[in-house]
Amino acid sequence: MKALSDDCERFISFPPGHLYSSKTGDLRRWYNPPWFSESIPSTPYNPLLIRESFEKAVIKRLMTDVPFGVLLSGGLDSSLVASVVSRHLAETKVARQWGNQLHTFCIGLKGSPDLKAAKEVADYLGTVHHELHFTVQEGIDALEEVIYHIETYDVTTIRASTPMFLMSRKIKSLGVKMVLSGEGSDEIFGGYLYFHKAPNKKEFHEETCRKIKALHLYDCLRANKSTSAWGLEARVPFLDKNFINVAMDIDPEYKMIRRDLGRIEKWVLRNAFDDDEKPYLPKHILYRQKEQFSDGVGYSWIDGLKDHASEHVSDSMMMNASFVYPENTPTTKEAYYYRTVFEKFYPKNAARSTVPGGPSVACSTAKAVEWDAAWSKHLDPSGRAALGVHDAAYEDSLEKAPASADPVSESVFRPAHGESLAKTVAPAAAV
């Protein structure tokens, strides 16, 4: 879009799974899986099939001859990716040949939930862990560059893309060229906290379908462009086509959050990897509550962004927002601020029309906001907007932690024994 924004009057976003037919001049869908119709499946839950399908998806993405690692936030999804990779490397000739451990990477404000959980998972798996700290001010300073690269003004995407952008820059500087990441699981299994309020399995399943179909506009856009801005490749095993088909063929009744049965969000995935004989992860990590990336890097990150936006966007500007931005009118000062930055780089209507809009709570679609009447008063994509569900919901966490003034930590990225990371990270041969 960067190269075309000055010359094109109109952009047409290719829907996922479509191609352009030069004969008919229309877009035709080439990817047409069973779940695309949103019909309700009835296949019983098979935890062993889920586990085997996911392990195959991870191993398939280890075909590479470049230094690689895993983005490890300490949440369920990235921790499972790291666990499966670590096990595979330990059991193959590739690991014995190179004699190296898996390298994992995490970013956050000092003291953030993700940093603590990721370190614990890394210690449990025995990986070479690289912990990167950033401050609220460093994130704010990078906002314009982030928006330029990810080409969106969507609030939650920008919140999460900024730390990922900063982390990708550091990872690439260390010689790593490919990383595995955990995107896609929350969309497939209904992992976002607002799914607690799904009224029935039909609504639950249809929402997961909507979320998967929109991934190219949100999480996949973030994972792709935040990393590729620095020449880093991200691979996402949860979005393996075969794995999606297996997971989306499960009767959604099993995916429903049932507190009376002890089922929290993504229970079908957690249970599939709950192995007492050869544990994949510590129990409390395997059953850690969903934490959105933009929250997990530190709650004061989002609070700092809101404060920064309030300093640049006045009340009078918000009153006139519908006249200045009639399409996808920003409803918060934070959204207004991102929109002004986006318009500076991409001023044409063709560019702004490629960004989706609509109300959202904890990353929900506009349709899911209808599940709880109280949500319409707390429209925020943060997981903490899921009132009564998140352990640190806004109503329970009104204090704002001060932003850290410490600079980016460099020492934790130094390879052991003075070796360069490009030499110590094990490339994997074709598996």
Short mmCIF file of C-alpha atoms in Angstrom, two decimals, residues 4-412:
data_model
loop_
_atom_site.label_atom_id
_atom_site.label_comp_id
_atom_site.label_asym_id
_atom_site.label_seq_id
_atom_site.Cartn_x
_atom_site.Cartn_y
_atom_site.Cartn_z
CA LEU A 4 0.51 2.59 -4.34
CA SER A 5 -1.03 5.13 -1.98
CA ASP A 6 -0.01 8.16 -4.05
CA ASP A 7 -1.25 6.78 -7.38
CA CYS A 8 -4.32 4.65 -6.72
CA GLU A 9 -7.78 6.08 -6.27
CA ARG A 10 -9.22 2.83 -4.92
CA PHE A 11 -7.90 -0.25 -3.13
CA ILE A 12 -9.71 -3.59 -3.11
CA SER A 13 -8.72 -5.87 -0.27
CA PHE A 14 -8.56 -9.51 -1.35
CA PRO A 15 -10.75 -11.56 1.00
CA PRO A 16 -8.83 -14.48 2.56
CA GLY A 17 -8.70 -17.57 0.38
CA HIS A 18 -9.57 -15.79 -2.87
CA LEU A 19 -7.84 -15.26 -6.19
CA TYR A 20 -8.48 -12.94 -9.13
CA SER A 21 -9.84 -14.45 -12.34
CA SER A 22 -8.61 -12.61 -15.43
CA LYS A 23 -11.34 -14.31 -17.48
CA THR A 24 -14.30 -13.12 -15.48
CA GLY A 25 -12.73 -10.12 -13.74
CA ASP A 26 -14.05 -11.38 -10.41
CA LEU A 27 -12.57 -12.72 -7.21
CA ARG A 28 -13.00 -16.46 -6.76
CA ARG A 29 -12.50 -18.41 -3.58
CA TRP A 30 -9.92 -21.20 -3.87
CA TYR A 31 -9.77 -22.01 -0.13
CA ASN A 32 -13.16 -23.39 0.84
CA PRO A 33 -12.87 -25.50 4.03
CA PRO A 34 -15.92 -27.05 5.70
CA TRP A 35 -16.02 -24.49 8.53
CA PHE A 36 -16.22 -21.55 6.11
CA SER A 37 -20.00 -21.97 5.81
CA GLU A 38 -20.27 -21.54 9.62
CA SER A 39 -22.50 -24.60 9.92
CA ILE A 40 -22.36 -26.17 13.38
CA PRO A 41 -20.11 -29.28 13.51
CA SER A 42 -20.94 -32.31 15.63
CA THR A 43 -17.68 -34.29 15.82
CA PRO A 44 -16.87 -35.45 19.37
CA TYR A 45 -13.83 -33.98 21.05
CA ASN A 46 -10.66 -36.08 20.56
CA PRO A 47 -7.78 -34.64 22.64
CA LEU A 48 -5.19 -37.00 21.15
CA LEU A 49 -6.08 -35.89 17.61
CA ILE A 50 -5.73 -32.23 18.64
CA ARG A 51 -2.31 -32.91 20.14
CA GLU A 52 -1.00 -34.92 17.20
CA SER A 53 -2.29 -32.44 14.61
CA PHE A 54 -0.68 -29.51 16.40
CA GLU A 55 2.65 -31.27 16.83
CA LYS A 56 2.72 -32.02 13.10
CA ALA A 57 1.91 -28.38 12.34
CA VAL A 58 4.80 -27.17 14.49
CA ILE A 59 7.33 -29.67 13.13
CA LYS A 60 6.31 -28.83 9.56
CA ARG A 61 7.35 -25.22 10.18
CA LEU A 62 10.80 -26.19 11.39
CA MET A 63 11.97 -26.85 7.83
CA THR A 64 14.60 -24.14 7.61
CA ASP A 65 18.32 -23.64 7.25
CA VAL A 66 18.52 -20.26 9.01
CA PRO A 67 18.88 -19.34 12.70
CA PHE A 68 15.46 -19.42 14.33
CA GLY A 69 13.68 -19.08 17.66
CA VAL A 70 10.26 -18.90 19.31
CA LEU A 71 8.38 -15.82 20.49
CA LEU A 72 7.49 -16.79 24.06
CA SER A 73 5.04 -14.62 26.00
CA GLY A 74 4.45 -17.18 28.73
CA GLY A 75 0.83 -17.63 27.68
CA LEU A 76 -0.66 -20.97 26.70
CA ASP A 77 -0.25 -20.69 22.93
CA SER A 78 3.37 -19.56 22.62
CA SER A 79 4.37 -21.87 25.49
CA LEU A 80 2.91 -24.89 23.69
CA VAL A 81 4.76 -23.92 20.51
CA ALA A 82 8.02 -23.65 22.46
CA SER A 83 7.39 -26.94 24.25
CA VAL A 84 6.73 -28.89 21.06
CA VAL A 85 9.76 -27.35 19.31
CA SER A 86 11.98 -28.04 22.30
CA ARG A 87 10.88 -31.68 22.44
CA HIS A 88 11.40 -32.18 18.73
CA LEU A 89 14.89 -30.70 18.73
CA ALA A 90 15.87 -32.87 21.68
CA GLU A 91 14.76 -36.03 19.84
CA THR A 92 16.26 -35.37 16.40
CA LYS A 93 19.71 -35.60 14.86
CA VAL A 94 19.52 -31.91 14.03
CA ALA A 95 19.84 -30.87 17.67
CA ARG A 96 22.61 -33.40 18.39
CA GLN A 97 24.51 -32.27 15.29
CA TRP A 98 24.47 -28.58 16.24
CA GLY A 99 24.47 -29.08 19.99
CA ASN A 100 22.34 -26.02 20.73
CA GLN A 101 19.27 -25.28 22.79
CA LEU A 102 16.16 -23.55 21.51
CA HIS A 103 16.27 -19.76 21.76
CA THR A 104 13.14 -17.99 23.05
CA PHE A 105 12.33 -14.28 23.08
CA CYS A 106 10.01 -12.15 25.20
CA ILE A 107 9.36 -8.41 25.61
CA GLY A 108 7.60 -6.36 28.26
CA LEU A 109 7.73 -3.53 30.73
CA LYS A 110 9.75 -4.41 33.81
CA GLY A 111 7.67 -6.53 36.15
CA SER A 112 5.03 -7.35 33.52
CA PRO A 113 2.99 -10.59 33.68
CA ASP A 114 4.46 -11.94 30.43
CA LEU A 115 8.10 -11.54 31.48
CA LYS A 116 7.58 -13.52 34.66
CA ALA A 117 5.59 -16.31 33.01
CA ALA A 118 7.92 -16.55 29.99
CA LYS A 119 10.99 -16.88 32.20
CA GLU A 120 9.34 -19.69 34.13
CA VAL A 121 8.41 -21.55 30.94
CA ALA A 122 11.91 -21.06 29.51
CA ASP A 123 13.49 -22.43 32.68
CA TYR A 124 11.12 -25.40 32.62
CA LEU A 125 11.92 -26.19 28.97
CA GLY A 126 15.62 -25.39 29.29
CA THR A 127 15.74 -22.84 26.48
CA VAL A 128 18.22 -20.01 26.02
CA HIS A 129 15.88 -17.19 26.95
CA HIS A 130 16.26 -13.57 25.85
CA GLU A 131 14.27 -11.02 27.83
CA LEU A 132 13.85 -7.54 26.38
CA HIS A 133 12.57 -4.60 28.40
CA PHE A 134 11.04 -1.48 26.94
CA THR A 135 9.54 1.60 28.53
CA VAL A 136 6.24 3.30 27.82
CA GLN A 137 8.12 6.27 26.38
CA GLU A 138 10.14 4.07 24.03
CA GLY A 139 6.92 2.55 22.77
CA ILE A 140 5.35 5.97 22.28
CA ASP A 141 8.42 7.16 20.39
CA ALA A 142 8.03 4.25 17.96
CA LEU A 143 4.30 4.74 17.29
CA GLU A 144 4.60 6.66 14.03
CA GLU A 145 7.06 4.16 12.58
CA VAL A 146 4.85 1.28 13.69
CA ILE A 147 1.72 2.72 12.08
CA TYR A 148 3.64 3.39 8.89
CA HIS A 149 4.72 -0.26 8.66
CA ILE A 150 1.54 -2.03 9.77
CA GLU A 151 -0.73 0.23 7.70
CA THR A 152 -3.69 0.41 10.07
CA TYR A 153 -5.27 2.69 12.64
CA ASP A 154 -7.00 -0.13 14.52
CA VAL A 155 -6.43 0.48 18.24
CA THR A 156 -5.76 -3.04 19.50
CA THR A 157 -3.49 -3.84 16.55
CA ILE A 158 -1.32 -0.80 17.21
CA ARG A 159 -1.17 -1.50 20.94
CA ALA A 160 0.14 -5.01 20.33
CA SER A 161 2.25 -4.26 17.26
CA THR A 162 4.47 -1.71 19.00
CA PRO A 163 6.20 -4.08 21.46
CA MET A 164 6.37 -6.76 18.77
CA PHE A 165 7.98 -4.24 16.40
CA LEU A 166 10.60 -3.33 19.02
CA MET A 167 11.27 -6.98 19.79
CA SER A 168 11.62 -7.90 16.10
CA ARG A 169 14.26 -5.21 15.61
CA LYS A 170 16.37 -6.68 18.39
CA ILE A 171 15.88 -10.28 17.29
CA LYS A 172 16.98 -9.50 13.73
CA SER A 173 20.05 -7.64 14.99
CA LEU A 174 21.11 -10.86 16.72
CA GLY A 175 21.19 -12.79 13.45
CA VAL A 176 17.91 -14.64 13.85
CA LYS A 177 15.89 -14.77 10.64
CA MET A 178 12.79 -16.82 11.49
CA VAL A 179 10.55 -17.14 14.55
CA LEU A 180 7.56 -19.28 15.43
CA SER A 181 4.62 -17.56 17.09
CA GLY A 182 1.29 -18.51 18.65
CA GLU A 183 -1.22 -16.43 16.66
CA GLY A 184 -4.53 -18.03 15.69
CA SER A 185 -5.32 -20.17 18.70
CA ASP A 186 -7.67 -17.67 20.35
CA GLU A 187 -9.71 -17.35 17.18
CA ILE A 188 -9.96 -21.12 16.65
CA PHE A 189 -10.75 -22.12 20.23
CA GLY A 190 -12.59 -19.02 21.46
CA GLY A 191 -9.79 -18.00 23.78
CA TYR A 192 -10.63 -14.32 24.22
CA LEU A 193 -12.25 -13.59 27.55
CA TYR A 194 -15.45 -12.25 26.03
CA PHE A 195 -16.25 -15.82 24.92
CA HIS A 196 -17.22 -16.44 28.54
CA LYS A 197 -20.46 -14.65 27.71
CA ALA A 198 -21.32 -16.64 24.57
CA PRO A 199 -25.01 -17.52 24.99
CA ASN A 200 -24.91 -20.87 23.18
CA LYS A 201 -22.69 -23.06 21.05
CA LYS A 202 -24.13 -21.71 17.79
CA GLU A 203 -23.15 -18.12 18.63
CA PHE A 204 -19.80 -19.35 19.94
CA HIS A 205 -18.95 -21.22 16.73
CA GLU A 206 -20.11 -18.47 14.40
CA GLU A 207 -17.96 -15.96 16.30
CA THR A 208 -14.87 -18.16 15.95
CA CYS A 209 -15.53 -18.38 12.22
CA ARG A 210 -15.84 -14.61 11.96
CA LYS A 211 -12.61 -14.16 13.91
CA ILE A 212 -10.63 -16.56 11.71
CA LYS A 213 -11.90 -14.92 8.53
CA ALA A 214 -10.74 -11.51 9.81
CA LEU A 215 -7.28 -12.59 10.99
CA HIS A 216 -5.60 -10.94 8.01
CA LEU A 217 -6.90 -7.59 9.27
CA TYR A 218 -5.79 -7.99 12.89
CA ASP A 219 -3.44 -10.52 14.50
CA CYS A 220 -1.93 -11.89 11.29
CA LEU A 221 -1.47 -8.35 10.00
CA ARG A 222 0.39 -7.51 13.22
CA ALA A 223 2.53 -10.66 13.26
CA ASN A 224 3.39 -10.34 9.60
CA LYS A 225 4.15 -6.64 9.28
CA SER A 226 5.72 -6.03 12.69
CA THR A 227 8.31 -8.71 11.96
CA SER A 228 8.77 -8.21 8.22
CA ALA A 229 9.49 -4.52 8.84
CA TRP A 230 12.89 -5.77 10.04
CA GLY A 231 13.27 -8.67 7.60
CA LEU A 232 12.21 -11.27 10.17
CA GLU A 233 9.92 -14.13 9.11
CA ALA A 234 7.11 -15.25 11.43
CA ARG A 235 5.52 -18.70 11.13
CA VAL A 236 2.24 -19.59 12.82
CA PRO A 237 1.59 -23.34 13.36
CA PHE A 238 -1.89 -22.82 14.83
CA LEU A 239 -3.00 -21.64 11.39
CA ASP A 240 -1.91 -24.81 9.64
CA LYS A 241 -4.81 -25.68 7.32
CA ASN A 242 -5.10 -29.27 8.50
CA PHE A 243 -5.00 -28.24 12.15
CA ILE A 244 -7.70 -25.62 11.60
CA ASN A 245 -9.90 -28.22 9.93
CA VAL A 246 -9.45 -30.63 12.85
CA ALA A 247 -10.06 -27.98 15.52
CA MET A 248 -13.02 -26.36 13.77
CA ASP A 249 -14.70 -29.72 13.23
CA ILE A 250 -15.15 -30.22 16.99
CA ASP A 251 -18.64 -29.83 18.38
CA PRO A 252 -18.47 -26.28 19.82
CA GLU A 253 -20.21 -27.50 22.96
CA TYR A 254 -16.78 -28.74 24.08
CA LYS A 255 -15.24 -25.30 23.49
CA MET A 256 -17.84 -23.46 25.56
CA ILE A 257 -16.61 -22.01 28.85
CA ARG A 258 -18.32 -24.05 31.58
CA ARG A 259 -17.24 -22.99 35.04
CA ASP A 260 -19.52 -25.61 36.58
CA LEU A 261 -17.43 -28.27 34.81
CA GLY A 262 -14.10 -26.57 35.45
CA ARG A 263 -13.69 -25.55 31.81
CA ILE A 264 -12.00 -22.20 31.22
CA GLU A 265 -11.27 -20.61 27.86
CA LYS A 266 -9.45 -22.95 25.42
CA TRP A 267 -10.11 -25.93 27.66
CA VAL A 268 -10.05 -28.35 24.72
CA LEU A 269 -6.48 -27.29 23.89
CA ARG A 270 -5.28 -27.21 27.49
CA ASN A 271 -6.73 -30.64 28.20
CA ALA A 272 -5.14 -32.10 25.05
CA PHE A 273 -1.67 -31.24 26.37
CA ASP A 274 -2.36 -32.06 30.03
CA ASP A 275 -0.01 -35.05 30.32
CA ASP A 276 0.87 -36.10 33.87
CA GLU A 277 3.44 -38.69 32.79
CA LYS A 278 5.45 -36.38 30.50
CA PRO A 279 4.20 -32.83 31.10
CA TYR A 280 4.47 -30.33 28.30
CA LEU A 281 4.18 -27.37 30.68
CA PRO A 282 3.72 -26.63 34.39
CA LYS A 283 0.06 -26.93 35.37
CA HIS A 284 -0.38 -23.27 36.32
CA ILE A 285 1.05 -22.18 32.95
CA LEU A 286 -1.09 -24.69 31.08
CA TYR A 287 -4.14 -23.21 32.82
CA ARG A 288 -3.04 -19.57 32.94
CA GLN A 289 -5.85 -17.11 32.18
CA LYS A 290 -5.84 -15.61 28.72
CA GLU A 291 -3.80 -12.40 28.60
CA GLN A 292 -3.84 -10.35 25.43
CA PHE A 293 -0.36 -9.42 24.22
CA SER A 294 -0.94 -5.69 24.60
CA ASP A 295 -1.98 -6.31 28.23
CA GLY A 296 0.61 -8.95 29.05
CA VAL A 297 3.58 -6.71 28.23
CA GLY A 298 2.46 -4.54 31.19
CA TYR A 299 -0.86 -2.96 32.10
CA SER A 300 0.73 0.50 32.29
CA TRP A 301 1.50 0.26 28.55
CA ILE A 302 -2.12 0.79 27.53
CA ASP A 303 -2.66 3.30 30.32
CA GLY A 304 0.38 5.23 29.08
CA LEU A 305 -0.93 5.25 25.52
CA LYS A 306 -4.25 6.65 26.68
CA ASP A 307 -2.51 9.37 28.68
CA HIS A 308 -0.32 10.27 25.71
CA ALA A 309 -3.32 10.51 23.40
CA SER A 310 -5.15 12.73 25.90
CA GLU A 311 -2.27 15.19 25.79
CA HIS A 312 -2.56 15.51 22.01
CA VAL A 313 -6.31 15.25 21.42
CA SER A 314 -8.61 17.80 23.04
CA ASP A 315 -12.27 17.46 23.95
CA SER A 316 -13.21 19.89 21.19
CA MET A 317 -11.38 17.73 18.65
CA MET A 318 -13.42 14.74 19.77
CA MET A 319 -16.66 16.72 19.42
CA ASN A 320 -15.81 17.36 15.78
CA ALA A 321 -14.47 13.88 15.08
CA SER A 322 -17.45 12.87 12.95
CA PHE A 323 -16.84 15.84 10.65
CA VAL A 324 -13.10 15.33 10.36
CA TYR A 325 -13.32 11.54 10.01
CA PRO A 326 -16.81 10.61 8.80
CA GLU A 327 -15.72 7.08 7.90
CA ASN A 328 -14.87 4.85 10.89
CA THR A 329 -15.18 7.84 13.20
CA PRO A 330 -12.85 7.43 16.21
CA THR A 331 -14.73 7.24 19.50
CA THR A 332 -11.78 7.65 21.89
CA LYS A 333 -8.85 10.04 22.05
CA GLU A 334 -6.46 7.14 21.59
CA ALA A 335 -8.21 6.09 18.37
CA TYR A 336 -8.28 9.71 17.17
CA TYR A 337 -4.54 10.07 17.75
CA TYR A 338 -3.73 6.90 15.77
CA ARG A 339 -6.00 8.06 12.99
CA THR A 340 -4.14 11.38 12.65
CA VAL A 341 -0.83 9.53 12.36
CA PHE A 342 -2.26 7.11 9.79
CA GLU A 343 -3.71 9.93 7.70
CA LYS A 344 -0.32 11.62 7.62
CA PHE A 345 1.16 8.64 5.82
CA TYR A 346 -1.94 7.45 3.93
CA PRO A 347 -4.23 10.45 3.32
CA LYS A 348 -6.43 9.00 0.56
CA ASN A 349 -9.83 7.47 1.17
CA ALA A 350 -8.69 4.35 -0.66
CA ALA A 351 -6.21 3.66 2.14
CA ARG A 352 -8.45 4.42 5.12
CA SER A 353 -11.24 2.22 3.74
CA THR A 354 -9.01 -0.87 4.04
CA VAL A 355 -9.16 -0.67 7.86
CA PRO A 356 -12.15 -2.31 9.57
CA GLY A 357 -14.19 -0.54 12.22
CA GLY A 358 -17.04 -1.12 14.65
CA PRO A 359 -17.41 -1.54 18.43
CA SER A 360 -15.30 -4.12 20.25
CA VAL A 361 -14.80 -5.47 23.76
CA ALA A 362 -11.69 -7.53 24.55
CA CYS A 363 -11.06 -8.03 20.80
CA SER A 364 -14.62 -9.12 20.02
CA THR A 365 -16.44 -8.53 16.76
CA ALA A 366 -19.28 -6.01 16.76
CA LYS A 367 -21.78 -8.88 16.79
CA ALA A 368 -20.39 -10.34 20.02
CA VAL A 369 -20.77 -7.01 21.84
CA GLU A 370 -24.48 -7.85 21.94
CA TRP A 371 -23.79 -10.76 24.29
CA ASP A 372 -23.65 -8.49 27.36
CA ALA A 373 -25.56 -5.21 27.67
CA ALA A 374 -22.95 -3.80 30.07
CA TRP A 375 -20.23 -4.03 27.42
CA SER A 376 -21.69 -1.19 25.38
CA LYS A 377 -20.57 1.14 28.20
CA HIS A 378 -17.02 -0.25 28.26
CA LEU A 379 -16.02 -0.49 24.60
CA ASP A 380 -12.30 -1.19 24.72
CA PRO A 381 -10.34 -3.93 22.92
CA SER A 382 -8.24 -4.64 26.02
CA GLY A 383 -8.89 -7.94 27.77
CA ARG A 384 -9.43 -5.95 30.97
CA ALA A 385 -12.66 -4.63 29.45
CA ALA A 386 -14.14 -8.11 29.99
CA LEU A 387 -15.66 -7.03 33.29
CA GLY A 388 -16.33 -9.83 35.72
CA VAL A 389 -14.06 -12.21 33.76
CA HIS A 390 -10.50 -10.82 33.69
CA ASP A 391 -8.66 -11.14 37.01
CA ALA A 392 -7.44 -7.53 36.64
CA ALA A 393 -10.50 -6.00 34.98
CA TYR A 394 -10.72 -2.21 34.75
CA GLU A 395 -13.27 -2.01 37.52
CA ASP A 396 -10.80 -3.76 39.85
CA SER A 397 -7.62 -2.04 38.66
CA LEU A 398 -8.01 1.70 38.46
CA GLU A 399 -4.53 2.62 39.63
CA LYS A 400 -2.02 3.44 36.93
CA ALA A 401 1.53 2.24 37.44
CA PRO A 402 4.26 4.75 36.56
CA ALA A 403 6.19 4.14 33.38
CA SER A 404 9.67 2.74 33.85
CA ALA A 405 12.50 5.09 33.01
CA ASP A 406 15.03 2.33 32.48
CA PRO A 407 16.55 2.05 28.98
CA VAL A 408 16.30 -1.09 26.87
CA SER A 409 18.26 -3.88 28.51
CA GLU A 410 21.07 -5.16 26.33
CA SER A 411 22.98 -7.50 28.62
CA VAL A 412 20.39 -10.28 28.52
#
